[in-house]
Coordinates of C-alpha atoms in Angstrom, one line a residue:
M23 CA 96.5 44.1 140.4
A24 CA 93.9 44.2 137.5
K25 CA 92.0 47.1 139.5
L26 CA 95.5 49.5 139.7
L27 CA 95.8 48.8 135.6
V28 CA 91.9 49.4 135.2
L29 CA 92.5 52.9 137.2
T30 CA 95.7 53.7 135.7
L31 CA 94.4 52.7 131.8
L32 CA 91.5 54.7 132.9
G33 CA 93.3 57.6 134.1
L34 CA 95.4 58.0 130.8
G35 CA 92.4 57.5 129.0
L36 CA 90.6 60.9 131.4
A37 CA 93.9 62.5 130.4
F38 CA 94.1 62.0 126.9
F39 CA 90.4 63.0 126.4
K40 CA 91.0 65.9 128.4
D41 CA 94.1 67.4 126.3
H42 CA 92.6 66.4 123.1
R43 CA 89.6 68.6 124.3
S44 CA 91.3 71.7 125.2
S45 CA 92.6 71.6 121.5
Y46 CA 89.7 70.9 120.1
L47 CA 88.2 74.1 121.6
A48 CA 90.9 76.1 120.6
R49 CA 91.2 75.1 117.3
M50 CA 87.3 75.6 116.8
T51 CA 87.8 79.5 118.9
A52 CA 84.4 78.2 121.4
S53 CA 85.2 81.0 124.1
R54 CA 86.0 83.8 121.2
E55 CA 83.6 86.7 121.4
V56 CA 82.9 88.6 118.2
K57 CA 84.4 92.7 118.1
S58 CA 81.7 94.3 115.9
V59 CA 82.3 95.9 112.4
E60 CA 79.8 97.5 111.0
L61 CA 79.0 98.4 107.1
P62 CA 76.5 101.0 106.7
N63 CA 75.0 100.1 102.9
C64 CA 74.0 96.5 103.7
K65 CA 70.6 94.3 103.1
L66 CA 69.7 90.9 103.0
I67 CA 69.2 89.8 100.1
K68 CA 65.4 88.5 99.4
G69 CA 64.8 85.3 98.0
I70 CA 68.0 83.8 100.6
E71 CA 66.7 81.8 103.6
T72 CA 68.2 78.6 103.5
G73 CA 72.3 79.6 102.8
A74 CA 74.5 80.7 100.5
E75 CA 77.6 78.7 101.3
D76 CA 79.6 79.9 97.9
L77 CA 79.2 81.8 94.9
E78 CA 81.5 83.0 92.1
I79 CA 81.4 86.7 90.0
L80 CA 82.1 86.4 86.8
H81 CA 84.2 89.5 84.9
N82 CA 80.9 91.0 83.9
G83 CA 79.2 91.0 87.0
L84 CA 77.0 87.6 86.9
A85 CA 76.9 85.9 90.3
F86 CA 76.4 82.3 90.8
I87 CA 75.4 81.3 94.7
S88 CA 75.5 78.1 95.4
A89 CA 72.2 77.4 98.1
G90 CA 70.4 75.2 100.5
L91 CA 73.3 72.8 101.1
R92 CA 73.0 70.0 103.3
Y93 CA 75.5 69.0 105.6
P94 CA 76.2 66.3 108.4
G95 CA 75.8 67.9 111.6
I96 CA 75.1 71.3 110.4
K97 CA 71.4 72.9 111.3
S98 CA 69.4 73.1 108.0
F99 CA 66.1 74.8 107.7
E100 CA 64.9 72.8 104.7
P101 CA 66.2 69.2 104.8
D102 CA 63.7 67.6 102.6
K103 CA 64.7 70.0 99.6
P104 CA 67.1 69.9 97.1
G105 CA 69.4 72.8 96.9
K106 CA 69.6 75.4 93.5
I107 CA 72.1 77.2 92.2
L108 CA 70.6 81.4 92.1
L109 CA 71.9 83.7 89.8
M110 CA 72.0 87.5 90.8
D111 CA 73.1 90.5 88.4
L112 CA 75.8 92.8 90.2
N113 CA 75.0 95.6 87.6
E114 CA 71.3 95.8 88.2
K115 CA 70.5 98.9 90.5
D116 CA 69.1 97.2 93.2
P117 CA 69.7 93.2 92.1
T118 CA 67.5 90.4 92.9
V119 CA 68.1 86.5 92.9
L120 CA 66.8 83.8 89.9
E121 CA 66.9 80.5 90.9
L122 CA 68.6 78.6 87.6
K123 CA 66.7 76.1 85.9
M124 CA 68.9 72.9 85.4
T125 CA 68.3 70.5 83.1
G126 CA 70.1 67.4 81.6
S127 CA 68.5 63.8 80.8
N128 CA 70.7 62.2 83.3
F129 CA 70.4 65.1 86.2
D130 CA 68.9 64.0 89.2
A131 CA 67.8 67.3 90.8
S132 CA 65.8 65.7 93.5
S133 CA 69.0 64.5 95.3
F134 CA 71.3 68.0 94.3
N135 CA 73.3 69.1 97.4
P136 CA 75.7 71.7 96.4
H137 CA 78.6 73.2 98.4
G138 CA 81.8 74.7 96.9
I139 CA 81.5 76.0 93.3
S140 CA 83.6 77.4 90.3
T141 CA 83.5 78.9 86.7
F142 CA 85.7 78.1 84.0
T143 CA 85.1 80.5 80.9
D144 CA 85.9 78.9 77.6
E145 CA 88.1 80.9 74.7
D146 CA 84.7 81.2 73.4
N147 CA 83.1 82.6 76.4
T148 CA 81.3 79.8 76.8
V149 CA 80.8 79.1 80.7
Y150 CA 81.1 76.4 82.7
L151 CA 80.2 75.9 86.4
L152 CA 81.2 73.2 88.3
V153 CA 79.6 72.2 91.7
V154 CA 80.5 70.1 94.6
S155 CA 77.2 68.0 95.3
H156 CA 76.8 65.7 98.2
P157 CA 73.8 63.2 97.0
D158 CA 73.0 61.1 99.7
F159 CA 75.7 62.9 101.3
K160 CA 78.1 61.1 98.9
S161 CA 80.5 63.7 97.2
T162 CA 80.5 64.3 93.1
V163 CA 81.8 67.5 91.0
E164 CA 78.9 68.4 88.6
L165 CA 79.7 70.0 86.0
F166 CA 77.5 72.8 84.2
K167 CA 77.0 74.9 80.8
F168 CA 75.7 77.9 81.8
Q169 CA 72.5 78.6 79.0
E170 CA 72.4 82.8 79.7
E171 CA 69.8 83.9 77.4
E172 CA 67.6 80.8 78.6
K173 CA 68.9 81.5 82.1
S174 CA 69.4 78.1 82.6
L175 CA 72.2 75.3 83.8
L176 CA 72.5 72.7 81.0
H177 CA 74.3 69.8 82.7
L178 CA 76.9 67.7 81.0
K179 CA 79.2 64.9 83.2
T180 CA 79.0 64.0 86.7
I181 CA 82.4 63.1 88.0
K182 CA 83.4 60.8 90.6
H183 CA 86.5 59.4 92.3
E184 CA 87.8 57.4 94.9
L185 CA 90.7 60.7 95.6
L186 CA 87.3 62.6 95.6
P187 CA 85.6 61.5 98.7
N188 CA 85.1 64.4 100.9
L189 CA 84.5 67.0 98.7
N190 CA 84.3 71.1 100.4
D191 CA 85.6 73.5 97.5
L192 CA 86.7 73.4 94.0
V193 CA 88.8 76.0 91.6
A194 CA 88.7 75.2 87.7
V195 CA 91.1 75.5 85.6
G196 CA 89.4 73.7 82.4
R197 CA 86.7 72.6 81.9
E198 CA 87.0 69.3 83.3
H199 CA 89.9 70.2 85.2
F200 CA 90.7 71.6 89.0
Y201 CA 92.0 71.3 91.9
A202 CA 89.6 70.7 94.8
T203 CA 89.8 70.1 99.1
N204 CA 88.6 67.1 101.0
D205 CA 88.0 68.3 104.4
H206 CA 88.3 65.1 105.9
Y207 CA 90.2 62.0 105.4
F208 CA 87.3 59.5 107.1
V209 CA 84.0 58.6 104.4
D210 CA 82.2 56.9 107.4
H211 CA 80.8 59.7 109.5
Y212 CA 81.8 58.6 113.2
M213 CA 85.7 57.7 112.1
K214 CA 85.0 61.5 110.6
S215 CA 83.8 62.9 114.4
W216 CA 87.3 61.6 115.7
E217 CA 89.1 62.7 113.0
L218 CA 87.9 66.2 114.2
Y219 CA 88.0 66.4 117.5
L220 CA 91.5 64.9 117.2
G221 CA 92.5 67.1 115.0
L222 CA 94.5 64.7 112.5
A223 CA 95.5 66.9 110.2
W224 CA 94.9 64.4 107.0
S225 CA 93.6 66.0 104.5
N226 CA 94.4 67.1 101.3
V227 CA 93.7 68.8 97.9
V228 CA 93.2 66.8 94.6
Y229 CA 94.2 67.7 90.6
Y230 CA 91.5 66.3 88.7
S231 CA 91.6 65.5 84.9
P232 CA 89.7 63.2 83.1
D233 CA 93.5 61.3 82.3
D234 CA 95.1 62.1 85.5
V235 CA 94.0 62.3 89.0
R236 CA 96.8 62.7 91.9
V237 CA 96.7 64.2 95.6
V238 CA 99.1 67.6 95.3
A239 CA 98.7 68.4 98.8
S240 CA 98.1 67.2 102.8
G241 CA 98.6 67.5 105.8
F242 CA 95.5 70.0 106.2
D243 CA 93.4 70.2 109.6
F244 CA 90.2 70.2 107.5
A245 CA 90.9 72.0 104.1
N246 CA 88.1 73.9 103.1
G247 CA 88.2 77.0 100.6
I248 CA 90.4 77.3 97.6
S249 CA 90.7 79.6 95.6
M250 CA 94.0 80.9 92.6
S251 CA 95.5 84.4 92.1
P252 CA 94.6 86.2 88.9
D253 CA 97.6 85.4 86.9
S254 CA 96.5 81.6 87.5
K255 CA 100.4 81.4 88.8
Y256 CA 99.5 80.5 92.9
V257 CA 96.4 78.6 94.7
Y258 CA 95.7 79.5 98.0
I259 CA 93.9 77.2 100.3
A260 CA 92.4 77.6 103.4
E261 CA 92.8 75.3 106.4
W262 CA 90.1 75.8 108.7
L263 CA 90.8 74.2 111.6
A264 CA 94.5 75.2 111.6
H265 CA 92.8 79.1 111.5
K266 CA 95.5 79.4 107.6
I267 CA 95.4 80.5 104.3
H268 CA 98.5 78.6 103.1
V269 CA 99.7 80.0 99.3
Y270 CA 101.3 77.0 96.9
E271 CA 103.1 77.7 93.3
K272 CA 101.4 76.0 90.7
H273 CA 103.6 74.5 88.0
A274 CA 103.3 73.8 84.7
N275 CA 102.7 69.8 85.5
W276 CA 100.1 70.9 87.8
T277 CA 101.8 70.0 90.8
L278 CA 101.8 72.7 93.6
T279 CA 104.9 73.8 95.7
P280 CA 103.8 75.3 99.5
L281 CA 105.7 78.7 99.4
K282 CA 104.2 80.4 102.9
S283 CA 100.7 80.3 105.1
L284 CA 99.2 83.3 106.9
D285 CA 97.9 82.9 110.4
C286 CA 94.6 84.3 110.0
E287 CA 93.6 83.8 113.6
T288 CA 89.8 83.3 112.6
L289 CA 88.0 80.4 111.0
V290 CA 88.8 81.0 107.2
D291 CA 86.2 79.1 105.0
N292 CA 85.8 79.8 102.0
I293 CA 88.3 82.2 99.1
S294 CA 87.0 84.6 96.3
V295 CA 90.1 86.7 94.7
D296 CA 89.5 90.6 92.8
P297 CA 90.2 89.6 89.5
V298 CA 91.7 93.4 89.6
T299 CA 93.5 93.6 92.6
G300 CA 94.6 90.2 93.6
D301 CA 93.2 90.9 97.1
L302 CA 91.6 87.8 98.9
W303 CA 88.0 88.1 100.3
V304 CA 87.4 85.3 102.8
G305 CA 84.7 84.3 104.4
C306 CA 85.0 83.1 108.8
H307 CA 83.6 81.7 111.5
P308 CA 84.5 83.7 114.8
N309 CA 83.7 80.5 116.6
A310 CA 82.7 77.2 115.3
M311 CA 81.1 75.7 118.1
K312 CA 78.0 77.6 117.2
I313 CA 77.8 76.1 114.2
F314 CA 77.6 72.5 115.0
S315 CA 75.7 73.2 118.1
Y316 CA 73.2 75.6 117.0
D317 CA 71.2 78.0 119.2
P318 CA 69.2 80.1 117.9
E319 CA 69.1 82.6 120.8
N320 CA 72.7 82.7 120.6
P321 CA 73.6 82.3 117.4
P322 CA 77.0 81.5 115.0
G323 CA 78.5 85.2 114.1
S324 CA 80.1 85.7 111.3
E325 CA 83.2 88.0 109.7
V326 CA 84.3 88.9 106.9
L327 CA 88.2 89.3 105.9
Q328 CA 90.0 91.5 103.0
I329 CA 93.8 90.4 102.7
Q330 CA 96.2 92.8 100.5
N331 CA 99.8 91.5 99.3
I332 CA 99.5 87.6 100.3
L333 CA 102.7 87.7 98.8
T334 CA 104.3 90.0 100.1
E335 CA 106.4 89.9 103.4
E336 CA 104.3 92.1 105.3
P337 CA 100.3 91.2 103.9
K338 CA 97.4 93.6 105.5
V339 CA 94.3 91.8 106.7
T340 CA 91.6 93.7 107.8
V341 CA 88.4 92.6 109.2
V342 CA 85.5 94.3 106.6
Y343 CA 82.8 92.9 108.6
A344 CA 82.3 91.2 111.6
E345 CA 78.4 90.3 113.8
D346 CA 77.3 88.1 116.6
G347 CA 74.9 86.5 114.6
K348 CA 71.9 89.2 114.7
V349 CA 72.1 90.0 111.3
L350 CA 74.0 86.5 109.9
H351 CA 74.6 83.3 110.8
G352 CA 77.4 82.0 109.7
S353 CA 79.3 83.4 107.1
T354 CA 81.3 81.3 104.7
V355 CA 82.2 84.0 101.2
A356 CA 82.2 87.0 100.4
S357 CA 83.2 88.4 97.0
V358 CA 83.2 92.2 95.9
Y359 CA 82.7 93.6 92.2
K360 CA 82.8 97.4 91.5
G361 CA 82.5 98.1 94.8
K362 CA 79.2 96.2 96.0
M363 CA 80.0 92.6 98.2
L364 CA 78.0 89.6 98.6
V365 CA 78.4 87.8 101.7
G366 CA 77.0 84.4 102.3
T367 CA 76.2 82.3 105.1
V368 CA 76.3 78.1 105.4
F369 CA 72.5 77.4 105.8
H370 CA 70.8 80.8 106.9
K371 CA 70.9 84.4 104.9
A372 CA 72.8 86.5 102.5
L373 CA 73.6 90.2 102.6
Y374 CA 74.2 92.7 99.5
C375 CA 76.6 95.3 100.5
E376 CA 77.8 98.7 98.7
L377 CA 80.9 99.6 99.9

């Protein structure tokens, strides 16, 4: 009888594992092959070799680039070096990148591990850069003031909170005010792995201000990129493993109300919004298994989506760029400025294109 019970429990366990294995592979789009969509006027950006996980372009064409992310379970070509913020002027005929010097008496540059970034421009045109960082694989938001003449970032503050344990991306709505995504519920790495495998969909979005911190949206299967419409009325959230972009209406009290969801049929990462047209530009992963099981002989591919009229009943989704990893390994972000496009990756190179 005891043997029968053991065999029964073993059989149920194997069936449970097999069922979730199938779901896990589907969420990772593990069997998907990339159909190439090429652009004629693209080149790799010199000086970016260890990723450009996120980027943001100001209205004047200056682009901030988050480089050198070290993330558990994902390849890093320089695991012992701190990350950095790069600057690129897209008004130049042949733009190059410059590493911004980071200053501040209480800032530890040696542990800087940048992930998602966002900017906020004050009424006096002062630009503040908010950066998700993972010192010792924890989560903080680092607040900087951009000093354009000195080409430097002055560190002002480190933000930590118990509701911000697993930060991925953020969108600034003030100097110290933002919405941020937590991509996991658990903090322990082992439990994170099970959360990912089982598809628990327990990650969330948090609103932060110095006086008010609260969860404003939840139930995501790996909440990833987050951005906002040009009129600041809507917040866009990428649910990575559900392959969806969610549209939320933003209210005066900072609460969010779900409005609609768009199935993108690929793993959507960071979202950039064209301030002129309102179009969404999304860096995507065609096959996420290749991100977590990196093989230089069979690298992860890249994909860029342009989403037009997302607030209408029939949004237009266009694959602008796609390739199987021969050029870029694992695209995470794309953004445009006056007919030029930048495409970044989680740990590899970055691309500059003239559309």
